[in-house]
mmCIF file of C-alpha atoms in Angstrom:
data_model
loop_
_atom_site.group_PDB
_atom_site.id
_atom_site.type_symbol
_atom_site.label_atom_id
_atom_site.label_comp_id
_atom_site.label_asym_id
_atom_site.label_seq_id
_atom_site.Cartn_x
_atom_site.Cartn_y
_atom_site.Cartn_z
ATOM 1 C CA UNK A 1 92.287 119.504 102.250
ATOM 2 C CA UNK A 2 94.050 116.289 103.282
ATOM 3 C CA UNK A 3 92.172 113.258 104.429
ATOM 4 C CA UNK A 4 92.760 111.224 107.546
ATOM 5 C CA UNK A 5 94.730 108.895 105.278
ATOM 6 C CA UNK A 6 97.286 111.639 104.501
ATOM 7 C CA UNK A 7 97.371 112.505 108.183
ATOM 8 C CA UNK A 8 98.095 108.882 109.033
ATOM 9 C CA UNK A 9 100.957 108.923 106.518
ATOM 10 C CA UNK A 10 102.308 112.019 108.246
ATOM 11 C CA UNK A 11 101.999 110.371 111.672
ATOM 12 C CA UNK A 12 103.727 107.267 110.311
ATOM 13 C CA UNK A 13 106.694 109.434 109.327
ATOM 14 C CA UNK A 14 106.838 110.915 112.826
ATOM 15 C CA UNK A 15 106.613 107.497 114.481
ATOM 16 C CA UNK A 16 109.196 105.972 112.134
ATOM 17 C CA UNK A 17 111.668 108.781 112.860
ATOM 18 C CA UNK A 18 111.032 108.553 116.591
ATOM 19 C CA UNK A 19 111.602 104.797 116.532
ATOM 20 C CA UNK A 20 114.773 105.155 114.463
ATOM 21 C CA UNK A 21 116.160 107.773 116.853
ATOM 22 C CA UNK A 22 114.767 106.147 120.026
ATOM 23 C CA UNK A 23 112.957 109.375 120.877
ATOM 24 C CA UNK A 24 109.516 110.257 122.109
ATOM 25 C CA UNK A 25 107.344 110.925 119.036
ATOM 26 C CA UNK A 26 105.716 113.944 120.676
ATOM 27 C CA UNK A 27 109.125 115.607 120.757
ATOM 28 C CA UNK A 28 109.492 115.171 117.000
ATOM 29 C CA UNK A 29 105.957 116.146 116.055
ATOM 30 C CA UNK A 30 106.462 119.903 116.134
ATOM 31 C CA UNK A 31 109.680 119.532 114.122
ATOM 32 C CA UNK A 32 107.758 117.681 111.417
ATOM 33 C CA UNK A 33 104.847 120.121 111.543
ATOM 34 C CA UNK A 34 107.227 123.058 111.121
ATOM 35 C CA UNK A 35 109.023 121.351 108.265
ATOM 36 C CA UNK A 36 105.838 120.571 106.332
ATOM 37 C CA UNK A 37 103.929 123.765 107.158
ATOM 38 C CA UNK A 38 105.867 125.727 104.542
ATOM 39 C CA UNK A 39 105.332 123.135 101.833
ATOM 40 C CA UNK A 40 103.389 124.334 98.863
ATOM 41 C CA UNK A 41 102.633 120.858 97.572
ATOM 42 C CA UNK A 42 99.130 119.816 98.626
ATOM 43 C CA UNK A 43 100.147 116.183 99.188
ATOM 44 C CA UNK A 44 102.496 116.945 102.089
ATOM 45 C CA UNK A 45 101.206 120.186 103.551
ATOM 46 C CA UNK A 46 99.912 119.754 107.088
ATOM 47 C CA UNK A 47 96.577 121.464 107.307
ATOM 48 C CA UNK A 48 95.347 122.955 110.519
ATOM 49 C CA UNK A 49 92.147 120.874 110.311
ATOM 50 C CA UNK A 50 94.030 117.597 110.598
ATOM 51 C CA UNK A 51 96.685 118.795 113.045
ATOM 52 C CA UNK A 52 94.519 117.932 116.017
ATOM 53 C CA UNK A 53 94.001 114.374 114.783
ATOM 54 C CA UNK A 54 97.740 113.992 114.165
ATOM 55 C CA UNK A 55 98.665 115.427 117.545
ATOM 56 C CA UNK A 56 96.103 113.289 119.358
ATOM 57 C CA UNK A 57 97.234 110.147 117.557
ATOM 58 C CA UNK A 58 100.933 110.777 118.253
ATOM 59 C CA UNK A 59 100.078 111.574 121.893
ATOM 60 C CA UNK A 60 98.143 108.300 122.207
ATOM 61 C CA UNK A 61 101.083 106.293 120.861
ATOM 62 C CA UNK A 62 103.497 108.129 123.138
ATOM 63 C CA UNK A 63 101.299 107.747 126.218
ATOM 64 C CA UNK A 64 100.408 104.066 125.674
ATOM 65 C CA UNK A 65 103.495 102.730 123.931
ATOM 66 C CA UNK A 66 104.442 100.242 126.651
ATOM 67 C CA UNK A 67 100.972 98.685 126.633
ATOM 68 C CA UNK A 68 100.733 98.849 122.847
ATOM 69 C CA UNK A 69 104.062 97.032 122.512
ATOM 70 C CA UNK A 70 102.837 94.398 124.978
ATOM 71 C CA UNK A 71 99.757 93.800 122.812
ATOM 72 C CA UNK A 72 101.942 93.498 119.710
ATOM 73 C CA UNK A 73 104.277 91.043 121.464
ATOM 74 C CA UNK A 74 101.355 88.899 122.628
ATOM 75 C CA UNK A 75 99.806 88.742 119.165
ATOM 76 C CA UNK A 76 102.906 88.356 117.036
ATOM 77 C CA UNK A 77 103.923 84.805 117.733
ATOM 78 C CA UNK A 78 107.475 83.958 116.709
ATOM 79 C CA UNK A 79 108.431 87.631 116.243
ATOM 80 C CA UNK A 80 110.421 89.724 118.657
ATOM 81 C CA UNK A 81 109.353 93.373 118.684
ATOM 82 C CA UNK A 82 112.884 94.635 118.013
ATOM 83 C CA UNK A 83 113.234 92.314 115.005
ATOM 84 C CA UNK A 84 110.082 93.569 113.279
ATOM 85 C CA UNK A 85 110.344 95.865 110.324
ATOM 86 C CA UNK A 86 110.352 99.432 111.669
ATOM 87 C CA UNK A 87 107.576 100.463 109.266
ATOM 88 C CA UNK A 88 105.352 97.573 110.365
ATOM 89 C CA UNK A 89 106.031 98.286 114.028
ATOM 90 C CA UNK A 90 105.175 101.965 113.576
ATOM 91 C CA UNK A 91 101.974 101.197 111.656
ATOM 92 C CA UNK A 92 100.880 98.707 114.304
ATOM 93 C CA UNK A 93 101.548 101.169 117.114
ATOM 94 C CA UNK A 94 99.574 103.847 115.324
ATOM 95 C CA UNK A 95 96.641 101.561 114.475
ATOM 96 C CA UNK A 96 96.362 100.087 117.966
ATOM 97 C CA UNK A 97 96.466 103.573 119.483
ATOM 98 C CA UNK A 98 93.744 104.666 117.051
ATOM 99 C CA UNK A 99 91.588 101.621 117.795
ATOM 100 C CA UNK A 100 91.751 102.293 121.535
ATOM 101 C CA UNK A 101 91.766 106.092 121.674
ATOM 102 C CA UNK A 102 89.360 107.098 118.901
ATOM 103 C CA UNK A 103 86.044 105.277 119.482
ATOM 104 C CA UNK A 104 84.333 107.356 116.789
ATOM 105 C CA UNK A 105 86.485 105.675 114.103
ATOM 106 C CA UNK A 106 85.294 102.128 113.334
ATOM 107 C CA UNK A 107 87.933 99.494 114.029
ATOM 108 C CA UNK A 108 87.530 98.049 110.535
ATOM 109 C CA UNK A 109 88.358 101.458 109.021
ATOM 110 C CA UNK A 110 91.525 101.693 111.128
ATOM 111 C CA UNK A 111 92.491 98.135 110.174
ATOM 112 C CA UNK A 112 91.953 98.750 106.460
ATOM 113 C CA UNK A 113 93.922 102.007 106.548
ATOM 114 C CA UNK A 114 96.811 100.306 108.360
ATOM 115 C CA UNK A 115 96.893 97.464 105.810
ATOM 116 C CA UNK A 116 96.945 100.004 102.980
ATOM 117 C CA UNK A 117 99.863 101.810 104.637
ATOM 118 C CA UNK A 118 101.661 98.461 104.927
ATOM 119 C CA UNK A 119 101.141 97.830 101.220
ATOM 120 C CA UNK A 120 102.406 101.291 100.302
ATOM 121 C CA UNK A 121 105.381 101.640 102.643
ATOM 122 C CA UNK A 122 106.204 98.184 103.940
ATOM 123 C CA UNK A 123 107.680 95.039 102.521
ATOM 124 C CA UNK A 124 105.952 92.385 100.438
ATOM 125 C CA UNK A 125 104.610 90.684 103.583
ATOM 126 C CA UNK A 126 103.790 93.784 105.626
ATOM 127 C CA UNK A 127 100.095 94.033 104.742
ATOM 128 C CA UNK A 128 99.394 90.416 105.707
ATOM 129 C CA UNK A 129 101.391 90.712 108.941
ATOM 130 C CA UNK A 130 99.637 93.955 109.954
ATOM 131 C CA UNK A 131 96.249 92.526 109.001
ATOM 132 C CA UNK A 132 96.857 89.412 111.098
ATOM 133 C CA UNK A 133 97.721 91.373 114.255
ATOM 134 C CA UNK A 134 94.968 93.967 113.935
ATOM 135 C CA UNK A 135 92.329 91.431 112.919
ATOM 136 C CA UNK A 136 92.912 89.602 116.210
ATOM 137 C CA UNK A 137 92.230 92.828 118.091
ATOM 138 C CA UNK A 138 89.146 93.463 115.988
ATOM 139 C CA UNK A 139 87.905 89.909 116.712
ATOM 140 C CA UNK A 140 88.317 90.519 120.428
ATOM 141 C CA UNK A 141 85.924 93.445 120.085
ATOM 142 C CA UNK A 142 83.259 91.695 118.007
ATOM 143 C CA UNK A 143 80.122 90.849 119.934
ATOM 144 C CA UNK A 144 81.254 92.869 122.928
ATOM 145 C CA UNK A 145 81.389 96.514 123.709
ATOM 146 C CA UNK A 146 84.499 97.907 122.034
ATOM 147 C CA UNK A 147 87.656 97.688 124.079
ATOM 148 C CA UNK A 148 88.443 101.357 124.434
ATOM 149 C CA UNK A 149 91.557 100.961 126.477
ATOM 150 C CA UNK A 150 94.642 98.833 126.330
ATOM 151 C CA UNK A 151 94.274 97.167 129.758
ATOM 152 C CA UNK A 152 90.917 95.773 128.581
ATOM 153 C CA UNK A 153 92.470 94.389 125.388
ATOM 154 C CA UNK A 154 95.341 92.901 127.381
ATOM 155 C CA UNK A 155 92.860 91.292 129.787
ATOM 156 C CA UNK A 156 90.947 89.774 126.859
ATOM 157 C CA UNK A 157 94.192 88.443 125.417
ATOM 158 C CA UNK A 158 95.071 86.922 128.792
ATOM 159 C CA UNK A 159 91.611 85.289 128.892
ATOM 160 C CA UNK A 160 92.249 83.744 125.462
ATOM 161 C CA UNK A 161 95.651 82.438 126.552
ATOM 162 C CA UNK A 162 94.163 80.652 129.586
ATOM 163 C CA UNK A 163 91.248 79.127 127.620
ATOM 164 C CA UNK A 164 93.395 77.654 124.841
#
């Protein structure tokens, strides 16, 4: 049975394709599920157990993409969103959606998984870039109740901007 890690890799493929085609990832999800459902290789087969997690994660990215992209823009100084590596952008969108939509998953776990995906699929600098962005979100949550929605994270970022 695949782990959440394999499911995140699957979701990354969906998000990458959606970004490349400028399409809603939810529209591509069933296409990917159908494609991989007939696979016999354990590494790529989409198991029913993890389908809900994949669907919920893709739905969170789709639903909150505008706010997620705003968070990324605010935290990635000197980088325009459209100039970022598509893999990095997709990983960040997925991780931020996970951090804000899945309170049962510790933020540090999400951050570590995203960094590992960056190492595996990104460029030489992807892991550090992803870690830098997500660590800032994680820091915003330390010592406070977790920010479980994007408006709260954006408000905390705005507070930081006015105090510095």
